[in-house]
CSV table of C-alpha atoms in Angstrom, one decimal:
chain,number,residue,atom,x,y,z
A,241,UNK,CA,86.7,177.6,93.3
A,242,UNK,CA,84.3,177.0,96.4
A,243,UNK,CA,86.2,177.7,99.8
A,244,UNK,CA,85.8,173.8,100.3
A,245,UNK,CA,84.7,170.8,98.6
A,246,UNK,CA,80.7,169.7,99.1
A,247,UNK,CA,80.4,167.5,101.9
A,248,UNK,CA,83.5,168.6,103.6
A,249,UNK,CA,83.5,168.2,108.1
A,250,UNK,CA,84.9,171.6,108.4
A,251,UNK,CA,87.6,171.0,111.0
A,252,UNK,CA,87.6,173.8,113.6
A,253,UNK,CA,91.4,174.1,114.3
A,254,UNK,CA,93.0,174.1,111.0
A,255,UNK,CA,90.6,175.5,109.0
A,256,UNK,CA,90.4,178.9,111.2
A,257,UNK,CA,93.7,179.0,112.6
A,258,UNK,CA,96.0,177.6,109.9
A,259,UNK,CA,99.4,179.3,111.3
A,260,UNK,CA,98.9,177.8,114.4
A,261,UNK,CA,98.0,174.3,113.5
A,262,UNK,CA,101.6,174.7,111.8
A,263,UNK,CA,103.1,175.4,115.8
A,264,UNK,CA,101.0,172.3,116.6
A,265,UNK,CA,102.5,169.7,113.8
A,266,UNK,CA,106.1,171.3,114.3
A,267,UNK,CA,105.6,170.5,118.5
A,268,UNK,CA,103.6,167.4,118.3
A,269,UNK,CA,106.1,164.1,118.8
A,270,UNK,CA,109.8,165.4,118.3
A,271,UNK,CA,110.8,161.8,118.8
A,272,UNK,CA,108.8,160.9,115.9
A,273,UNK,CA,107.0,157.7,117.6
A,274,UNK,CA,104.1,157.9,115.6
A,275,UNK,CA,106.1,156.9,112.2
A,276,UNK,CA,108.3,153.9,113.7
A,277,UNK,CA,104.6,152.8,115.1
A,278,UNK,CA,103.5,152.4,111.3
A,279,UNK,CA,106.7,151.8,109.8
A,280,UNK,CA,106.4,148.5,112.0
A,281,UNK,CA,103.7,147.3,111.0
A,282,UNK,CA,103.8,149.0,107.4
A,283,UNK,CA,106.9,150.0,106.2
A,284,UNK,CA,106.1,152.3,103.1
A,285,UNK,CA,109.5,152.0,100.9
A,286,UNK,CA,108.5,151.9,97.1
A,287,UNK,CA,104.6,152.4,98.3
A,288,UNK,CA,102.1,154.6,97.4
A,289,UNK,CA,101.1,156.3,99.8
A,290,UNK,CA,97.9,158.7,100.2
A,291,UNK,CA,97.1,161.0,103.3
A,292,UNK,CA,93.7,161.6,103.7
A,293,UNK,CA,93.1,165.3,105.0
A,294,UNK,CA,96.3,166.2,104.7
A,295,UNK,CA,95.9,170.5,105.6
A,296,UNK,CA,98.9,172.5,104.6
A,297,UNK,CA,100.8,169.0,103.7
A,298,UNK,CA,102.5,169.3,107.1
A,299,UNK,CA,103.4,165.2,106.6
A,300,UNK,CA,104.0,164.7,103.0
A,301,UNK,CA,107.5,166.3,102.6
A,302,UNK,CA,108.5,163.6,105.2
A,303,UNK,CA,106.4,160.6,103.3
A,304,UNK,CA,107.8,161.4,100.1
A,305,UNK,CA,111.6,160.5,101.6
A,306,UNK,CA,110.6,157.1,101.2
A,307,UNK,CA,107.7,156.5,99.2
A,308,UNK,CA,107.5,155.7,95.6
A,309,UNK,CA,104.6,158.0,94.9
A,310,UNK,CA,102.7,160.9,98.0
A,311,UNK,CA,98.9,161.9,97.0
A,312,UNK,CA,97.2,164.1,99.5
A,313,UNK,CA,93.8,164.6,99.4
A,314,UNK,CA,92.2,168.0,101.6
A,315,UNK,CA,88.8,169.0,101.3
A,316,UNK,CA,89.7,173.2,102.1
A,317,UNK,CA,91.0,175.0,98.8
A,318,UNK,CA,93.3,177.1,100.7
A,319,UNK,CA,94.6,174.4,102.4
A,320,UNK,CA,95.0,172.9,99.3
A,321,UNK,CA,97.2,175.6,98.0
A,322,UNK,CA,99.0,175.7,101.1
A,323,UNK,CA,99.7,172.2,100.8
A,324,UNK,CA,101.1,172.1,96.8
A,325,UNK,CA,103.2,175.3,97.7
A,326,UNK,CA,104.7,173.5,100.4
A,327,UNK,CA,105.4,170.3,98.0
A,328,UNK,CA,105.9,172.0,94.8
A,329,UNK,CA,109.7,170.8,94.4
A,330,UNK,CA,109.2,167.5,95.5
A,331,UNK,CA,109.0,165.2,93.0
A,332,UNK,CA,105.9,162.3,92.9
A,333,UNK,CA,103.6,164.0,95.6
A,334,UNK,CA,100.7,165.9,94.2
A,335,UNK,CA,97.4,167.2,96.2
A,336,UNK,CA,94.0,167.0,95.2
A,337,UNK,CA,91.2,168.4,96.6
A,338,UNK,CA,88.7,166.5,98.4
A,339,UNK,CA,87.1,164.3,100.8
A,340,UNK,CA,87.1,161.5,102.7
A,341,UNK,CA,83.9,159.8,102.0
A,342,UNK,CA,84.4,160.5,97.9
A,343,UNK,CA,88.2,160.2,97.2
A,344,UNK,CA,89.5,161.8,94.2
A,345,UNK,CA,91.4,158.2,93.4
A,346,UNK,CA,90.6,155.4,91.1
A,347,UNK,CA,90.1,151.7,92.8
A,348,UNK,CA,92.7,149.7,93.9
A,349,UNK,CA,95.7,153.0,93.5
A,350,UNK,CA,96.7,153.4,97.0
A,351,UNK,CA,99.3,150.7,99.2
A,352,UNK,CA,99.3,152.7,102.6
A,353,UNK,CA,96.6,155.3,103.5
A,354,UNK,CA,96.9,157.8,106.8
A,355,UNK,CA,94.9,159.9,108.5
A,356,UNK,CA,96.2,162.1,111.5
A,357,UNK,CA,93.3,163.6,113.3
A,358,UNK,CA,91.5,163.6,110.5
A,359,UNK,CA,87.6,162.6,109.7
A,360,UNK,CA,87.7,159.3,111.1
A,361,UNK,CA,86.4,159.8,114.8
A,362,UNK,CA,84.4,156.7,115.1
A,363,UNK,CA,80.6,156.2,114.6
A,364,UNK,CA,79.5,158.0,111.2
A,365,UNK,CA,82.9,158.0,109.8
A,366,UNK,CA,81.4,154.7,107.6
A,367,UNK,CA,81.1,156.2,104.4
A,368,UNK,CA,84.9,157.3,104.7
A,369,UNK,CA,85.6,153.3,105.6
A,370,UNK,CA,84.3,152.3,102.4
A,371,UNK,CA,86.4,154.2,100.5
A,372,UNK,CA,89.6,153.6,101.6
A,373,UNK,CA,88.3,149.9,101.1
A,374,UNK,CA,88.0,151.2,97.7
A,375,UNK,CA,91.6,152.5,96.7
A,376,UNK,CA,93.6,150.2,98.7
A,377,UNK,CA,95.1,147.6,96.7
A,378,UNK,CA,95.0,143.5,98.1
A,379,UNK,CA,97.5,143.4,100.6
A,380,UNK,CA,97.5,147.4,101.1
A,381,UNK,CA,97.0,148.8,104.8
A,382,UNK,CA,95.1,152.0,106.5
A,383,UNK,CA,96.2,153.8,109.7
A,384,UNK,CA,94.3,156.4,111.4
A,385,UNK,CA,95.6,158.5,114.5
A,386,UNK,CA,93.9,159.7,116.7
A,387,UNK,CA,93.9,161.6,120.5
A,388,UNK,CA,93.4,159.0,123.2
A,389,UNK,CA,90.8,160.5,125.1
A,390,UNK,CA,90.3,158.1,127.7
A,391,UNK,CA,94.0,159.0,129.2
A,392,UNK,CA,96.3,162.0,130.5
A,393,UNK,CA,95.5,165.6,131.6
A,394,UNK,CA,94.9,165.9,127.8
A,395,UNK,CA,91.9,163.3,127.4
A,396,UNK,CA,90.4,164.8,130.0
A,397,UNK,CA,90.5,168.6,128.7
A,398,UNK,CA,89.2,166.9,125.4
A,399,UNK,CA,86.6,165.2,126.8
A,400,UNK,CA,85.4,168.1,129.1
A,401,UNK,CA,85.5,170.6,125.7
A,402,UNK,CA,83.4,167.6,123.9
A,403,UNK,CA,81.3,165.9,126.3
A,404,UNK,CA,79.2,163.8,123.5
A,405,UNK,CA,82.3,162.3,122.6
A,406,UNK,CA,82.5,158.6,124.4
A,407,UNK,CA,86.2,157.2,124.3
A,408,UNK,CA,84.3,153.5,124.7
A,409,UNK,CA,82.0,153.3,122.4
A,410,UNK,CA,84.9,154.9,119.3
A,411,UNK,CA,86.9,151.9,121.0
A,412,UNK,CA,84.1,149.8,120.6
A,413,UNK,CA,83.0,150.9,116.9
A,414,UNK,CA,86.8,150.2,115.4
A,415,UNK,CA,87.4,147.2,117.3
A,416,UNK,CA,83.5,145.5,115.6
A,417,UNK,CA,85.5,146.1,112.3
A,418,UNK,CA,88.5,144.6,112.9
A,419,UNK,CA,90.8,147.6,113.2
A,420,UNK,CA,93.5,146.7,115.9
A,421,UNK,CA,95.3,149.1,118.2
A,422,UNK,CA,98.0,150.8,119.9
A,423,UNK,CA,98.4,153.5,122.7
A,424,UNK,CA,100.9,156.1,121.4
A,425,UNK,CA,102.5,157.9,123.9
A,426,UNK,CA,103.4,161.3,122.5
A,427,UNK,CA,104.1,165.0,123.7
A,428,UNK,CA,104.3,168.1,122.6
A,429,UNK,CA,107.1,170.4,123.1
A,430,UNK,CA,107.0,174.2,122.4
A,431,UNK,CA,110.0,176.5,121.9
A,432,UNK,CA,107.7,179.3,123.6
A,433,UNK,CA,104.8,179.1,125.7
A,434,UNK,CA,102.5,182.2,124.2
A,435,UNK,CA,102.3,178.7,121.8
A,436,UNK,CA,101.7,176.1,123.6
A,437,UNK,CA,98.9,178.1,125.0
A,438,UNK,CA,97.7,179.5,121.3
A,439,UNK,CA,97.3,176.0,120.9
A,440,UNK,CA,95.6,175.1,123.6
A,441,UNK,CA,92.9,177.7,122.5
A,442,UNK,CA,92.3,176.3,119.0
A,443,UNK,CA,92.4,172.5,120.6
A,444,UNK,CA,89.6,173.4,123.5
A,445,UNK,CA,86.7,175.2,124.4
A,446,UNK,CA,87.9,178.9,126.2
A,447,UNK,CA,87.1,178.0,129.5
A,448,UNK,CA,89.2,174.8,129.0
A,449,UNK,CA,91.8,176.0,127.6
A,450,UNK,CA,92.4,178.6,130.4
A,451,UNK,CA,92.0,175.6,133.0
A,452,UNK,CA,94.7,173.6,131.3
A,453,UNK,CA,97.0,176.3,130.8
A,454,UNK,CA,96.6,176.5,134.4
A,455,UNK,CA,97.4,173.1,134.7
A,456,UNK,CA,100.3,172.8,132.6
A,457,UNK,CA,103.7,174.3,133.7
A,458,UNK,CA,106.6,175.3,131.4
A,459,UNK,CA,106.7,174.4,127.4
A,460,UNK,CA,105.3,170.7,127.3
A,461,UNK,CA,102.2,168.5,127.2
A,462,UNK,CA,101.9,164.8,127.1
A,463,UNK,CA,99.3,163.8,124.2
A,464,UNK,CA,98.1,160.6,124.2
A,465,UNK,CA,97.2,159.4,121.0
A,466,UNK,CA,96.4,156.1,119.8
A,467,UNK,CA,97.3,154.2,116.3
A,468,UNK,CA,94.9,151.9,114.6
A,469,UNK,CA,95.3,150.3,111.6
A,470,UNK,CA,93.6,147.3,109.1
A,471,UNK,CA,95.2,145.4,106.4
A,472,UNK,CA,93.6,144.7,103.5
């Protein structure tokens, strides 16, 4: 089996580091703001419910509590393992592999799609757009969160590590399609900082990193994110 599926976006911090991505999901939003956010505008009680670039399955354990039926979809094979060990006793969530712009799903199969920090960064993330149009029933709804990077100590680093990157016109290119929006307020806290700051390495560019390690006493960071989402 290839390492990933064709026409994968390799994804710098999962795909290398794995083990510490898992640090990252276990710190990011203990309060768990990010779910009431969706389950407001979504609940997802009896749904099916896909998560588009899913990684190791970090999320799907948690989905499956109250969904009817959990698909993942992850374009790296090992993630893919990683991802159906994880989920293996869990009835009704299976993994397939791959991607965003060609989902492994038939039409009209999916209620409630998410994607955390996955693929859909803005401009050229249209191909991916038309096919969750695809495999969203009538009346189904598609979230996508993402970092904030117009806010915080945290926007900033990201935005310094990837200067091409304009906050305004991603704004801009969600907002011409009728995606609406909400900040998300989130941190992340570590139970020991050699992780926070392994983290911080596979999040930034090395000479950022150092800075906001600098920058950032004892075992938390604020992340903004922000939450947007389209019925359909």
């Amino acid at each position: 089996m290839p390492r990933f599926v064709k026409g994968a976006i390799p994804s710098p911090n999962i795909w290398n580091t794995p083990h510490v991505y898992e640090l990252e999901n276990r710190a990011v939003d203990p309060e768990g703001r990010a779910g009431a956010a969706m389950a407001a505008v979504r609940p997802i009680a009896g749904a099916t419910v896909l998560d588009v670039g899913c990684g190791t399955g970090y999320h799907l354990p948690a989905l499956s509590a109250e969904a009817a039926r959990v698909i993942g979809v992850e374009p790296h094979a090992d993630l893919v393992e990683l991802a159906r060990r994880r989920c293996r006793a869990l009835p009704g969530v299976e993994v397939r592999a791959g991607t965003a712009q060609a989902l492994p799903l038939p039409d009209a199969s999916v209620d409630v799609a998410v994607a955390r920090w996955a693929y859909f960064f803005g401009p050229g993330c249209e191909p991916g757009l038309t096919e969750l149009a695809r495999v969203l029933r009538r009346g189904g709804t598609a979230f996508v969160i993402d970092v904030d990077a117009s806010r915080g100590d945290f926007g900033r680093w990201f935005r310094r590590s990837v200067p091409s990157y304009s906050p305004q016109a991603v704004a801009d290119f969600w907002a011409r399609r009728g995606w609406r929006a909400q900040p998300l307020d989130l941190r992340m806290a570590f139970e020991r900082r050699a992780d926070l700051e392994a983290v911080l390495r596979i999040e930034f560019t090395p000479e950022v990193a150092a800075q906001a390690a600098g920058e950032t006493p004892g075992l938390e960071l604020a992340y903004p994110n922000v939450l947007r989402w389209k019925h359909f």
